[in-house]
């Protein structure tokens, strides 16, 4: 780890990026003060609601190549990050299974063409595999032969987002050079950092007053307890209007989501979207009919006009990190390492290598 040219940092926002940055800075020898408008449970953070899937090839259907490359980087980086924590966090790389009903075969064919094009452009990604009913049953016996065709995307993964947020908090609480300030909202203007101090702003939509280009993209997610559903890996259902994902978590819990709405609205989920999500999940596996609903959550993901993450320095000794959109867990390891390079050297070779050039994201 490179030596940083400062020894104190104020980190604003204790979502995923804020906690990762605070821990990295503290381990680099800095005195760190972490401020958040909410409490230690990260109730106001988009990261708490997320499914935390690490699926660069699957996400290439809606994401540019730089995001795909950062996602590929994350798959190799997360194990080391998690291994450094005292608290174990569920992590798997069992691939993604993509399914569709017969009436959606044309949409599935379009998706397959997109994924094939991504493979040609990012050859380090494992190639997708076409699977028939027997292949699907071999991967997920609980599905039997309900689906005639599918795609298997090897080595994609996921982790337990809430366990990670708790593990990061536990790690920070144990460090003598870290101070945690809950229910203490701060903005960069509240600080006047000296030569040996930095301000790192990771507040997501909380930074909107200082970064007007930010917008919220609303997501709606349902958590259910379905111990009789035997899915073992993230499964996606192709649909022209509401492509569904089902992510199995420890303890028979499943995260079900699909909706993406251009809105800052944080009100509860609508009846329509809830019915669509649950009906689609039931169509994948009838065992979801007996599941118990644990939570129906909504959250807005911080997003910039190009849907890409950005690091910028709006003032001397202030670094803002934002715009991780729907790919927070898939991008976080790369953004963390880019930010630490930037803080040490004033530039990031990793950002340039992965396709986020300094002129675009580190202005």
mmCIF file with all atom_site columns, C-alpha atoms in Angstrom, residues 51 53 92 95-97 99 140 143 147 158 221-222 224 226 229-237 243-249 253-258 277-286 288:
data_model
loop_
_atom_site.group_PDB
_atom_site.id
_atom_site.type_symbol
_atom_site.label_atom_id
_atom_site.label_alt_id
_atom_site.label_comp_id
_atom_site.label_asym_id
_atom_site.label_entity_id
_atom_site.label_seq_id
_atom_site.pdbx_PDB_ins_code
_atom_site.Cartn_x
_atom_site.Cartn_y
_atom_site.Cartn_z
_atom_site.occupancy
_atom_site.B_iso_or_equiv
_atom_site.pdbx_formal_charge
_atom_site.auth_seq_id
_atom_site.auth_comp_id
_atom_site.auth_asym_id
_atom_site.auth_atom_id
_atom_site.pdbx_PDB_model_num
ATOM 1  C CA . UNK A 1 51  ? -29.242 -7.711  -3.971  1.00 0.00 ? 51  UNK A CA 1
ATOM 2  C CA . UNK A 1 53  ? -25.034 -9.468  -7.309  1.00 0.00 ? 53  UNK A CA 1
ATOM 3  C CA . UNK A 1 92  ? -20.186 -17.141 -3.827  1.00 0.00 ? 92  UNK A CA 1
ATOM 4  C CA . UNK A 1 95  ? -22.517 -18.238 -11.834 1.00 0.00 ? 95  UNK A CA 1
ATOM 5  C CA . UNK A 1 96  ? -25.788 -16.701 -13.014 1.00 0.00 ? 96  UNK A CA 1
ATOM 6  C CA . UNK A 1 97  ? -28.617 -18.688 -14.572 1.00 0.00 ? 97  UNK A CA 1
ATOM 7  C CA . UNK A 1 99  ? -34.176 -18.293 -17.979 1.00 0.00 ? 99  UNK A CA 1
ATOM 8  C CA . UNK A 1 140 ? -30.732 -26.154 -10.332 1.00 0.00 ? 140 UNK A CA 1
ATOM 9  C CA . UNK A 1 143 ? -36.427 -26.177 -11.245 1.00 0.00 ? 143 UNK A CA 1
ATOM 10 C CA . UNK A 1 147 ? -37.727 -24.313 -18.595 1.00 0.00 ? 147 UNK A CA 1
ATOM 11 C CA . UNK A 1 158 ? -22.972 -12.397 -5.171  1.00 0.00 ? 158 UNK A CA 1
ATOM 12 C CA . UNK A 1 221 ? -37.050 -5.174  -3.739  1.00 0.00 ? 221 UNK A CA 1
ATOM 13 C CA . UNK A 1 222 ? -38.863 -7.907  -1.842  1.00 0.00 ? 222 UNK A CA 1
ATOM 14 C CA . UNK A 1 224 ? -38.865 -13.466 1.414   1.00 0.00 ? 224 UNK A CA 1
ATOM 15 C CA . UNK A 1 226 ? -38.653 -19.613 1.402   1.00 0.00 ? 226 UNK A CA 1
ATOM 16 C CA . UNK A 1 229 ? -37.126 -23.254 -2.537  1.00 0.00 ? 229 UNK A CA 1
ATOM 17 C CA . UNK A 1 230 ? -33.823 -24.878 -3.423  1.00 0.00 ? 230 UNK A CA 1
ATOM 18 C CA . UNK A 1 231 ? -32.286 -22.308 -5.777  1.00 0.00 ? 231 UNK A CA 1
ATOM 19 C CA . UNK A 1 232 ? -28.569 -22.050 -5.116  1.00 0.00 ? 232 UNK A CA 1
ATOM 20 C CA . UNK A 1 233 ? -27.379 -19.201 -7.358  1.00 0.00 ? 233 UNK A CA 1
ATOM 21 C CA . UNK A 1 234 ? -28.718 -15.879 -8.703  1.00 0.00 ? 234 UNK A CA 1
ATOM 22 C CA . UNK A 1 235 ? -31.368 -16.560 -11.335 1.00 0.00 ? 235 UNK A CA 1
ATOM 23 C CA . UNK A 1 236 ? -32.687 -14.047 -13.850 1.00 0.00 ? 236 UNK A CA 1
ATOM 24 C CA . UNK A 1 237 ? -35.920 -14.244 -15.813 1.00 0.00 ? 237 UNK A CA 1
ATOM 25 C CA . UNK A 1 243 ? -36.727 -8.666  -16.170 1.00 0.00 ? 243 UNK A CA 1
ATOM 26 C CA . UNK A 1 244 ? -36.649 -10.378 -12.774 1.00 0.00 ? 244 UNK A CA 1
ATOM 27 C CA . UNK A 1 245 ? -33.748 -11.437 -10.580 1.00 0.00 ? 245 UNK A CA 1
ATOM 28 C CA . UNK A 1 246 ? -33.858 -13.839 -7.643  1.00 0.00 ? 246 UNK A CA 1
ATOM 29 C CA . UNK A 1 247 ? -30.790 -13.897 -5.388  1.00 0.00 ? 247 UNK A CA 1
ATOM 30 C CA . UNK A 1 248 ? -30.600 -16.609 -2.700  1.00 0.00 ? 248 UNK A CA 1
ATOM 31 C CA . UNK A 1 249 ? -29.071 -15.511 0.591   1.00 0.00 ? 249 UNK A CA 1
ATOM 32 C CA . UNK A 1 253 ? -33.855 -15.855 2.346   1.00 0.00 ? 253 UNK A CA 1
ATOM 33 C CA . UNK A 1 254 ? -34.320 -14.682 -1.249  1.00 0.00 ? 254 UNK A CA 1
ATOM 34 C CA . UNK A 1 255 ? -34.041 -11.155 -2.630  1.00 0.00 ? 255 UNK A CA 1
ATOM 35 C CA . UNK A 1 256 ? -36.457 -10.575 -5.519  1.00 0.00 ? 256 UNK A CA 1
ATOM 36 C CA . UNK A 1 257 ? -36.277 -7.447  -7.652  1.00 0.00 ? 257 UNK A CA 1
ATOM 37 C CA . UNK A 1 258 ? -36.736 -6.001  -11.109 1.00 0.00 ? 258 UNK A CA 1
ATOM 38 C CA . UNK A 1 277 ? -42.451 -9.273  -8.794  1.00 0.00 ? 277 UNK A CA 1
ATOM 39 C CA . UNK A 1 278 ? -44.174 -11.984 -6.765  1.00 0.00 ? 278 UNK A CA 1
ATOM 40 C CA . UNK A 1 279 ? -46.040 -13.405 -9.755  1.00 0.00 ? 279 UNK A CA 1
ATOM 41 C CA . UNK A 1 280 ? -42.842 -13.623 -11.784 1.00 0.00 ? 280 UNK A CA 1
ATOM 42 C CA . UNK A 1 281 ? -41.009 -15.316 -8.907  1.00 0.00 ? 281 UNK A CA 1
ATOM 43 C CA . UNK A 1 282 ? -43.868 -17.810 -8.539  1.00 0.00 ? 282 UNK A CA 1
ATOM 44 C CA . UNK A 1 283 ? -43.610 -18.550 -12.254 1.00 0.00 ? 283 UNK A CA 1
ATOM 45 C CA . UNK A 1 284 ? -39.955 -19.491 -11.762 1.00 0.00 ? 284 UNK A CA 1
ATOM 46 C CA . UNK A 1 285 ? -40.632 -21.733 -8.754  1.00 0.00 ? 285 UNK A CA 1
ATOM 47 C CA . UNK A 1 286 ? -44.060 -22.508 -7.291  1.00 0.00 ? 286 UNK A CA 1
ATOM 48 C CA . UNK A 1 288 ? -42.494 -19.055 -3.605  1.00 0.00 ? 288 UNK A CA 1
#
